[in-house]
PDB file of C-alpha atoms in Angstrom:
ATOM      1  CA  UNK T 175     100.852  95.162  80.530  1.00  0.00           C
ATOM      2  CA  UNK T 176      99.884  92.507  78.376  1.00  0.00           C
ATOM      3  CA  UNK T 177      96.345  91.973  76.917  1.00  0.00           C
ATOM      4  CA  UNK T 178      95.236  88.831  77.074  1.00  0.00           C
ATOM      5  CA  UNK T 179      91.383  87.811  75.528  1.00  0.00           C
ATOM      6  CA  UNK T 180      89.463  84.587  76.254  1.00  0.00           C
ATOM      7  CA  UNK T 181      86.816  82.915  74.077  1.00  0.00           C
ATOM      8  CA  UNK T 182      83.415  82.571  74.539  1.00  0.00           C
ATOM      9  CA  UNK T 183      82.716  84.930  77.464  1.00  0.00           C
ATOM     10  CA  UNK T 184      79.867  82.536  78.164  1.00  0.00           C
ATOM     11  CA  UNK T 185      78.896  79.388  77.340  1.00  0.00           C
ATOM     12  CA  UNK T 186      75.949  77.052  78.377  1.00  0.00           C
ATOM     13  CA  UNK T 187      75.603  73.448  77.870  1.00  0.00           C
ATOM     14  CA  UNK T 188      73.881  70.375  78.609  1.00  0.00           C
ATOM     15  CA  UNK T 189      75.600  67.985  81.106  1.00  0.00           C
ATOM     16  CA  UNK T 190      77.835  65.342  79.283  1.00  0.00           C
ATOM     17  CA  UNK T 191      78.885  67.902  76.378  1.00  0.00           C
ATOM     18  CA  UNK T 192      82.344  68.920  75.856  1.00  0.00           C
ATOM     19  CA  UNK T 193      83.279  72.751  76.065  1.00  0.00           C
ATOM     20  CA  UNK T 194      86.574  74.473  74.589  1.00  0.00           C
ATOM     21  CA  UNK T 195      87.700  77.904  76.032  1.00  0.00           C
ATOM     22  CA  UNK T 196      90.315  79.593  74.276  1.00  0.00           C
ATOM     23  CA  UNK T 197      93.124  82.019  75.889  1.00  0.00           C
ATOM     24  CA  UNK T 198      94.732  84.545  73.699  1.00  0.00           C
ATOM     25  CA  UNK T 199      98.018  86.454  74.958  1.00  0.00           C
ATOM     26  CA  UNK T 200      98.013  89.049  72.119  1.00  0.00           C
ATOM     27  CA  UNK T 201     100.908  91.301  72.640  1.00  0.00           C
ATOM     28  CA  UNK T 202     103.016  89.170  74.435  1.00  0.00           C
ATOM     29  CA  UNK T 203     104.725  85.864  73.767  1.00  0.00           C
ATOM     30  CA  UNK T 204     103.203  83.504  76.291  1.00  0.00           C
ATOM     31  CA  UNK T 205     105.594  80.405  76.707  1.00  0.00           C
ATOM     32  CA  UNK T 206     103.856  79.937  80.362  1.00  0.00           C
ATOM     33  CA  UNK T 207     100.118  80.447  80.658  1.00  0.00           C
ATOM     34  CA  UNK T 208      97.991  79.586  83.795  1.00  0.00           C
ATOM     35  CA  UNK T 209      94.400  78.359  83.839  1.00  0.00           C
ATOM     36  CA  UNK T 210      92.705  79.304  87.008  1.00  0.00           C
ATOM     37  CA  UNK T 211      88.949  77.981  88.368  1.00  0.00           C
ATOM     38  CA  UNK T 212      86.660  81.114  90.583  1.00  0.00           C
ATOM     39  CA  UNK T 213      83.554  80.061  92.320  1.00  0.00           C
ATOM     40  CA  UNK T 214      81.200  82.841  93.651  1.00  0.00           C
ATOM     41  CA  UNK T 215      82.622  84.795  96.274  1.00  0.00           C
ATOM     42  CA  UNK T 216      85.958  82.890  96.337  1.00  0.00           C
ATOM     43  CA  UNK T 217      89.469  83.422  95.387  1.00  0.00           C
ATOM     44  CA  UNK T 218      91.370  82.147  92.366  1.00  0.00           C
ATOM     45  CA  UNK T 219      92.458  78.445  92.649  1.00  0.00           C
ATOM     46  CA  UNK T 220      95.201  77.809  90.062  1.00  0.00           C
ATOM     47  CA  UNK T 221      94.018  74.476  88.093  1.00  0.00           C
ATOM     48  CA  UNK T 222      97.269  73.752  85.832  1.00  0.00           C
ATOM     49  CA  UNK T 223     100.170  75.786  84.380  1.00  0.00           C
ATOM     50  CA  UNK T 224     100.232  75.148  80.405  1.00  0.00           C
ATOM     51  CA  UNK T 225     103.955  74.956  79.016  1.00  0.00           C
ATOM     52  CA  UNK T 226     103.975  76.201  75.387  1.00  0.00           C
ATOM     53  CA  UNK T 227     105.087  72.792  72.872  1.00  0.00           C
ATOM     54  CA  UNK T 228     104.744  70.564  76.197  1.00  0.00           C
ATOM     55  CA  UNK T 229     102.454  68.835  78.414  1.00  0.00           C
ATOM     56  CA  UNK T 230     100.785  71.475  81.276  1.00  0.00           C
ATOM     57  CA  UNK T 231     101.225  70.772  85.052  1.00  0.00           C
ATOM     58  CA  UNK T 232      98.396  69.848  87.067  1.00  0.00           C
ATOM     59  CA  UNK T 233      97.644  71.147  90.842  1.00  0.00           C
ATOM     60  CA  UNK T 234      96.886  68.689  93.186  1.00  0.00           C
ATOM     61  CA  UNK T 235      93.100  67.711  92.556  1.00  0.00           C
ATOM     62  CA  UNK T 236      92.447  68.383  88.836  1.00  0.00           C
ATOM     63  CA  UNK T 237      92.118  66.043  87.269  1.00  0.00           C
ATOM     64  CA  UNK T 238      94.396  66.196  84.034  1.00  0.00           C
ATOM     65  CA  UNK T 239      91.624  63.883  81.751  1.00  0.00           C
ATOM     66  CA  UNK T 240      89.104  65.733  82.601  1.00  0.00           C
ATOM     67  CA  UNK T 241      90.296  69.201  81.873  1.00  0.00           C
ATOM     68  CA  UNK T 242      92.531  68.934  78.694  1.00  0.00           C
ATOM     69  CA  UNK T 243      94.965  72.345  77.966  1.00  0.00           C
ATOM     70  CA  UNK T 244      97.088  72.688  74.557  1.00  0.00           C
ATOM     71  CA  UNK T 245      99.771  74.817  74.772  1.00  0.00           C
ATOM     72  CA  UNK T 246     100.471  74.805  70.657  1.00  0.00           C
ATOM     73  CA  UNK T 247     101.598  78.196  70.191  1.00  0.00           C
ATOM     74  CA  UNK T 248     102.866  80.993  72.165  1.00  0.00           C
ATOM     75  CA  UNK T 249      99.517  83.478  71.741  1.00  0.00           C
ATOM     76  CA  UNK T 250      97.436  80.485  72.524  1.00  0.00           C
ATOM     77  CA  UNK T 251      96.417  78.402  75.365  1.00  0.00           C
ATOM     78  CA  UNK T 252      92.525  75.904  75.512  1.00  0.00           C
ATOM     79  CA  UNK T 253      90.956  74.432  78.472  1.00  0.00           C
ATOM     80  CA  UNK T 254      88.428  71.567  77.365  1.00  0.00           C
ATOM     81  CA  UNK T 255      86.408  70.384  80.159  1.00  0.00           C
ATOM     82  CA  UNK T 256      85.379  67.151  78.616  1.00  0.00           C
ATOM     83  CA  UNK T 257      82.007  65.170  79.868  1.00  0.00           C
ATOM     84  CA  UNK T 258      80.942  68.905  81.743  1.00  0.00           C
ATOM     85  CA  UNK T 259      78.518  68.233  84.679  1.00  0.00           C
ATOM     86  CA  UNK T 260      76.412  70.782  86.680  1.00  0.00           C
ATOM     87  CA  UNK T 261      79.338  70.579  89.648  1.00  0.00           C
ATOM     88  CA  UNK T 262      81.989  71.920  86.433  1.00  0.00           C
ATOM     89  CA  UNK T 263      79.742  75.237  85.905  1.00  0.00           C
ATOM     90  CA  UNK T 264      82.168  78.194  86.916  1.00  0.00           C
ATOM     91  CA  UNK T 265      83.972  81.210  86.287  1.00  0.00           C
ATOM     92  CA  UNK T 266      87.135  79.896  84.280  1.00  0.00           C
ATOM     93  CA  UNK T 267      89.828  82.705  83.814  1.00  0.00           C
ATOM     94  CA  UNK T 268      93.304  82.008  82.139  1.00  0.00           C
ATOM     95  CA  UNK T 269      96.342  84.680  82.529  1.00  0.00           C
ATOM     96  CA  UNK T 270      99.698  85.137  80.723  1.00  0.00           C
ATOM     97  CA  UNK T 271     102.582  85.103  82.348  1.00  0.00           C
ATOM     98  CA  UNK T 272     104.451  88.517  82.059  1.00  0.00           C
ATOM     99  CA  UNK T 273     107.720  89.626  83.295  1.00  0.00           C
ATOM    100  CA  UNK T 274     109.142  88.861  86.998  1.00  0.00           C
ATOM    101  CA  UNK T 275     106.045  86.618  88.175  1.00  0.00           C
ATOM    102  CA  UNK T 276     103.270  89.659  87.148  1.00  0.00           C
ATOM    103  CA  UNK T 277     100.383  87.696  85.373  1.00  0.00           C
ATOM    104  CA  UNK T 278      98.101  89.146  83.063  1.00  0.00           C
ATOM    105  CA  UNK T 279      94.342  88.051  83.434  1.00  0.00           C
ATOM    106  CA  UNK T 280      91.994  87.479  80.427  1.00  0.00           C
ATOM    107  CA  UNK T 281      88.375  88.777  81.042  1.00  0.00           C
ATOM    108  CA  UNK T 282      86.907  84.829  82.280  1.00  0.00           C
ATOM    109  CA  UNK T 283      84.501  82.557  80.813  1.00  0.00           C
ATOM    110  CA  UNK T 284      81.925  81.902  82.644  1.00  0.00           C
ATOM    111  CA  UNK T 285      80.672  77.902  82.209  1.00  0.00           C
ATOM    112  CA  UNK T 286      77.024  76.644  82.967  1.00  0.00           C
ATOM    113  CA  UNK T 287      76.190  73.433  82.446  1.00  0.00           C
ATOM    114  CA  UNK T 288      73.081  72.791  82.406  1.00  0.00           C
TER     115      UNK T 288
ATOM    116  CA  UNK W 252      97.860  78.330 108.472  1.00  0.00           C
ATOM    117  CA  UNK W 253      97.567  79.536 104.885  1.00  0.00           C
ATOM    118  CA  UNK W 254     100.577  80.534 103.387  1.00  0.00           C
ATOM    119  CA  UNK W 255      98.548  83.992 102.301  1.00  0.00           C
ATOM    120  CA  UNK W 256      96.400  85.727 104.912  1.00  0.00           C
ATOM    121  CA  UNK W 257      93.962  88.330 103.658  1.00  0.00           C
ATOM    122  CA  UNK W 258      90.679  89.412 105.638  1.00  0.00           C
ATOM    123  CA  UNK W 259      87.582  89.066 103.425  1.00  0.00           C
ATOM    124  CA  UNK W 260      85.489  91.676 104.300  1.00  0.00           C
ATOM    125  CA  UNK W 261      83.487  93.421 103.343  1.00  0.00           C
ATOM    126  CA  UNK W 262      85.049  96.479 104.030  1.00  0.00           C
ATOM    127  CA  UNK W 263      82.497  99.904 103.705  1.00  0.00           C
ATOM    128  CA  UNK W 264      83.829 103.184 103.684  1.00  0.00           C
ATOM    129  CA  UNK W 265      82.868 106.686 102.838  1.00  0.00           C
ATOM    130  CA  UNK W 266      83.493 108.471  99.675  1.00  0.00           C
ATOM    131  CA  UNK W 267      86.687 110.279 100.468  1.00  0.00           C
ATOM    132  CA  UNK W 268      88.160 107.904 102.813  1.00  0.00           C
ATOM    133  CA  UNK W 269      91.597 106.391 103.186  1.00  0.00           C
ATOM    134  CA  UNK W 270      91.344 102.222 102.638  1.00  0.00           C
ATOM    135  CA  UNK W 271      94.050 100.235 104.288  1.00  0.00           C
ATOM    136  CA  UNK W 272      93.793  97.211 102.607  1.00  0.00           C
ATOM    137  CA  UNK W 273      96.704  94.579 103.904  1.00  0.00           C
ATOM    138  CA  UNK W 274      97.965  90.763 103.549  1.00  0.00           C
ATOM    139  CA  UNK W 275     100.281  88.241 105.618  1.00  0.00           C
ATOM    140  CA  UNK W 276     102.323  85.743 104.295  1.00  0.00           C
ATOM    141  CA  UNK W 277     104.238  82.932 105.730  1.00  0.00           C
ATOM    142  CA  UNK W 278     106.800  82.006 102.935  1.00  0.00           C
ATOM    143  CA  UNK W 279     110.252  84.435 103.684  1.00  0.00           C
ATOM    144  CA  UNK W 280     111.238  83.702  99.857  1.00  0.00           C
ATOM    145  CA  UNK W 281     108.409  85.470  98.609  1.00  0.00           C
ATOM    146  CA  UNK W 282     109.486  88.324  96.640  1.00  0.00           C
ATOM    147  CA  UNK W 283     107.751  90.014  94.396  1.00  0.00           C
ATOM    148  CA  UNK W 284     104.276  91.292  95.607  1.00  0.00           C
ATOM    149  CA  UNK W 285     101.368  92.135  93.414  1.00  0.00           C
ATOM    150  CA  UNK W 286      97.556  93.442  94.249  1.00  0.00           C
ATOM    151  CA  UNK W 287      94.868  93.003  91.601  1.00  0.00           C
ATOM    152  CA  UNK W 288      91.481  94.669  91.502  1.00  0.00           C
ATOM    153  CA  UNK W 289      88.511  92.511  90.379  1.00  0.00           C
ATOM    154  CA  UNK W 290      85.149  93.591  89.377  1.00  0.00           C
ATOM    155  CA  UNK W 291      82.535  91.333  89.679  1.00  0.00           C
ATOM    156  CA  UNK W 292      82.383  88.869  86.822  1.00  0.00           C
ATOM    157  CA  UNK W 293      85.500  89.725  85.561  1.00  0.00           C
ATOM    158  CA  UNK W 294      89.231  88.756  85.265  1.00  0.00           C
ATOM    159  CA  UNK W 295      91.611  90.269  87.730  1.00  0.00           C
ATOM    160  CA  UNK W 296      93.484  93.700  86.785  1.00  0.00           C
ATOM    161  CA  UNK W 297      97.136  93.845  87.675  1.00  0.00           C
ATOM    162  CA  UNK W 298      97.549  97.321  89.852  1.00  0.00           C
ATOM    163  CA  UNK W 299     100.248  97.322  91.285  1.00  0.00           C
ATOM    164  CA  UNK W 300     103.988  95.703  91.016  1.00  0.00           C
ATOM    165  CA  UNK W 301     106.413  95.765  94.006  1.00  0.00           C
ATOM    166  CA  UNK W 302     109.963  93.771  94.366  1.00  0.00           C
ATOM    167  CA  UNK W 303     110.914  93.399  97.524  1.00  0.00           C
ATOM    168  CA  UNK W 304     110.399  95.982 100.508  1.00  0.00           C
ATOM    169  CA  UNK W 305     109.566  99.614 100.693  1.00  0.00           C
ATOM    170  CA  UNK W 306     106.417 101.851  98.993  1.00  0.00           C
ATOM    171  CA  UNK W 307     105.607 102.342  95.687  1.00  0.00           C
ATOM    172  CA  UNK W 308     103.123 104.983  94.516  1.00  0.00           C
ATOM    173  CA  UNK W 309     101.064 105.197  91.142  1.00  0.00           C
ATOM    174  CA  UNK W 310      98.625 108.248  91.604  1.00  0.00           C
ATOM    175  CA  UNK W 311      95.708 107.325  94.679  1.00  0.00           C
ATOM    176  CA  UNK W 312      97.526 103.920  95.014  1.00  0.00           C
ATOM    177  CA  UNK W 313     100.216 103.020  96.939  1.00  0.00           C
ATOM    178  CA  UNK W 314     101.934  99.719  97.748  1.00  0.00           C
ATOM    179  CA  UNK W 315     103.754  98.804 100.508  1.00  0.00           C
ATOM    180  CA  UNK W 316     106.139  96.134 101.732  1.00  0.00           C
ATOM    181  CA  UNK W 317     107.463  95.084 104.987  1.00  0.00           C
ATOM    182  CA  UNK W 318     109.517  91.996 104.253  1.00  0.00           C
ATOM    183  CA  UNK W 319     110.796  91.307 108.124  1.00  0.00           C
ATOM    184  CA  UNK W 320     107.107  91.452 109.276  1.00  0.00           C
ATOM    185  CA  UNK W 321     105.731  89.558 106.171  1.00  0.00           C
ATOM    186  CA  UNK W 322     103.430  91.860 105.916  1.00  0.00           C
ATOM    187  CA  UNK W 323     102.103  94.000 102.647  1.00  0.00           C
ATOM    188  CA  UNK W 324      99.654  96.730 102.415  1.00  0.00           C
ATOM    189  CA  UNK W 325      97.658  98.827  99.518  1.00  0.00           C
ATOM    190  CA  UNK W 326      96.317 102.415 100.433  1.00  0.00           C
ATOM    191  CA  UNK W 327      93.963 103.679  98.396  1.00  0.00           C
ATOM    192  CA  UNK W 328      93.375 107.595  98.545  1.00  0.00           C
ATOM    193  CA  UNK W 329      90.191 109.640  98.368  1.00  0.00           C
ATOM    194  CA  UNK W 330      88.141 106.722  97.350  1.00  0.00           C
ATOM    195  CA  UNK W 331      85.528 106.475  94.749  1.00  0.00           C
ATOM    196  CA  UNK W 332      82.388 104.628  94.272  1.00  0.00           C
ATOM    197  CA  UNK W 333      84.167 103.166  90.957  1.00  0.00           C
ATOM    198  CA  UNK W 334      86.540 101.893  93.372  1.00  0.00           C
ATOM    199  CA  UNK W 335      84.165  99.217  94.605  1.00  0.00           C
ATOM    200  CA  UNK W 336      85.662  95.940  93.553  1.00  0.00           C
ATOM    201  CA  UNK W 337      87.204  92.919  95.208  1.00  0.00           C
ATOM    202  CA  UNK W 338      91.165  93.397  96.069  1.00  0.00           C
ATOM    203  CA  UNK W 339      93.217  90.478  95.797  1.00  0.00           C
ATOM    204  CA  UNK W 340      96.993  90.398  97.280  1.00  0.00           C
ATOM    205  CA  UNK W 341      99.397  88.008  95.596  1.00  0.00           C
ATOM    206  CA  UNK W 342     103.027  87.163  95.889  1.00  0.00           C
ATOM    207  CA  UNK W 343     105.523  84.950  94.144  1.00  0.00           C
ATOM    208  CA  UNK W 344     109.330  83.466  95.114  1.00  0.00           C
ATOM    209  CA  UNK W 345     110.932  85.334  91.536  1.00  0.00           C
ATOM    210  CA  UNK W 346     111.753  83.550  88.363  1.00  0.00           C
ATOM    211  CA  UNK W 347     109.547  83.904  85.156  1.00  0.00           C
ATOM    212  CA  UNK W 348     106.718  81.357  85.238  1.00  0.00           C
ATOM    213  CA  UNK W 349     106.626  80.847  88.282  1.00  0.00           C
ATOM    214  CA  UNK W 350     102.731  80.302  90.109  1.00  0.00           C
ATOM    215  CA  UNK W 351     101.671  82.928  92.266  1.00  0.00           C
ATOM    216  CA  UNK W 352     100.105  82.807  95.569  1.00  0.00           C
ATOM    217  CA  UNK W 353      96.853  84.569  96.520  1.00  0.00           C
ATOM    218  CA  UNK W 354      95.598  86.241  99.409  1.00  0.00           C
ATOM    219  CA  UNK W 355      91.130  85.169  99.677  1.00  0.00           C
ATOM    220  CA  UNK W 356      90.406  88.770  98.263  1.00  0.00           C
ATOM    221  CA  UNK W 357      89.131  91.683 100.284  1.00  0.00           C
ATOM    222  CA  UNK W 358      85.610  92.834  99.271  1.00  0.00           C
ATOM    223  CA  UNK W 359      85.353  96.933  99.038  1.00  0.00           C
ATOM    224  CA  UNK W 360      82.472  98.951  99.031  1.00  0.00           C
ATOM    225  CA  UNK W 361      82.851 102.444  99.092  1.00  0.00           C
ATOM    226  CA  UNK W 362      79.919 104.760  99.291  1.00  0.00           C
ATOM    227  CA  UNK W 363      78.632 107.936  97.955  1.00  0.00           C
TER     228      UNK W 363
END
């Protein structure tokens, strides 16, 4: 399957900073990548699909200023949660989109703001 | 009613054991079927891949799929302790791109 890396596996911050997380898709061509939010002992909840050379689609709820995506490339995909606030600190995890729906999942970033 | 249904858990078993781990699902154009393994603090792991009904094996694994009961299933053989991980169902209507659909994530602990 395909191997997908994030960047930074961790990241602290002070409340009001903005934080970038890159998503790699490094053996695959990645026109559809999904950005995905995991709280402790939750599931997966799907924040936006990000559409290589166009704008991403938001779910219901996110809000689209907030967290920014750039699609500019097929290997890469960043989530920028702008203005982060204790309530944004999370496990973010983005996945490629493979072949007939399969996504592969990068290894998560995991956001505290502080 | 969710359109995924997967118990939580936790689930504990023996070393050894058969795990029956299983989902519902509501949506009849749902067709391909996926279960992911996630340790904790980590991104999901794609295990196994199944396209419509009927079992699929891939050595202790095996997937099932019963499309007129909505209803899919993972049995895991002669578990391990390194089997311990949080097992997510998920399910999609076909076409690439499209979002997938996932089940709460059943928590297993198997013991030694």
């Amino acid at each position: 399957g395909a191997v997908v890396s994030q960047h930074p596996s961790r990241v602290i911050c002070k409340s009001g900073t903005s934080v970038k997380i890159e998503c790699r898709s490094l053996d695959f061509q990645a026109t559809t990548m999904f950005w995905y939010r995991q709280f402790p002992k939750q599931s997966l909840m799907l924040m936006a699909t990000s559409n290589e050379g166009s704008k991403a689609t938001y779910e219901q709820g996110v809000e689209k200023d907030k967290f920014l995506i750039n699609h500019a490339s097929l290997t890469l995909s960043t989530l920028t949660v702008t203005s982060a606030h204790p309530e944004d600190s999370s496990f973010y995890i983005c996945s490629s989109g493979g072949l007939r729906d399969t996504q592969y999942f990068g290894p998560g970033t995991r956001l505290t703001v502080l | 009613q969710k359109e995924v249904e997967q118990d939580p858990g936790p689930l504990s078993v023996p070393e050894g054991a058969i795990v029956s781990l299983n989902c519902t699902y509501s949506n009849s154009a749902f067709q391909y079927f996926m279960w992911y393994r996630q340790y904790s603090r980590k991104g999901p792991e794609l295990l196994m891949y199944t396209y419509s009904s009927g079992n699929k094996e891939d050595g202790r694994f095996t997937a099932q799929v019963d499309k007129s009961s909505k209803y899919i299933s993972l049995f895991i053989r002669d578990s391990q302790p390194s089997d311990s991980a949080t097992y997510l169902c998920a399910m999609s209507a076909g076409e690439y791109g499209n979002k997938l659909v996932f089940g709460a994530g059943t928590i297993l602990r198997v013991k030694s």
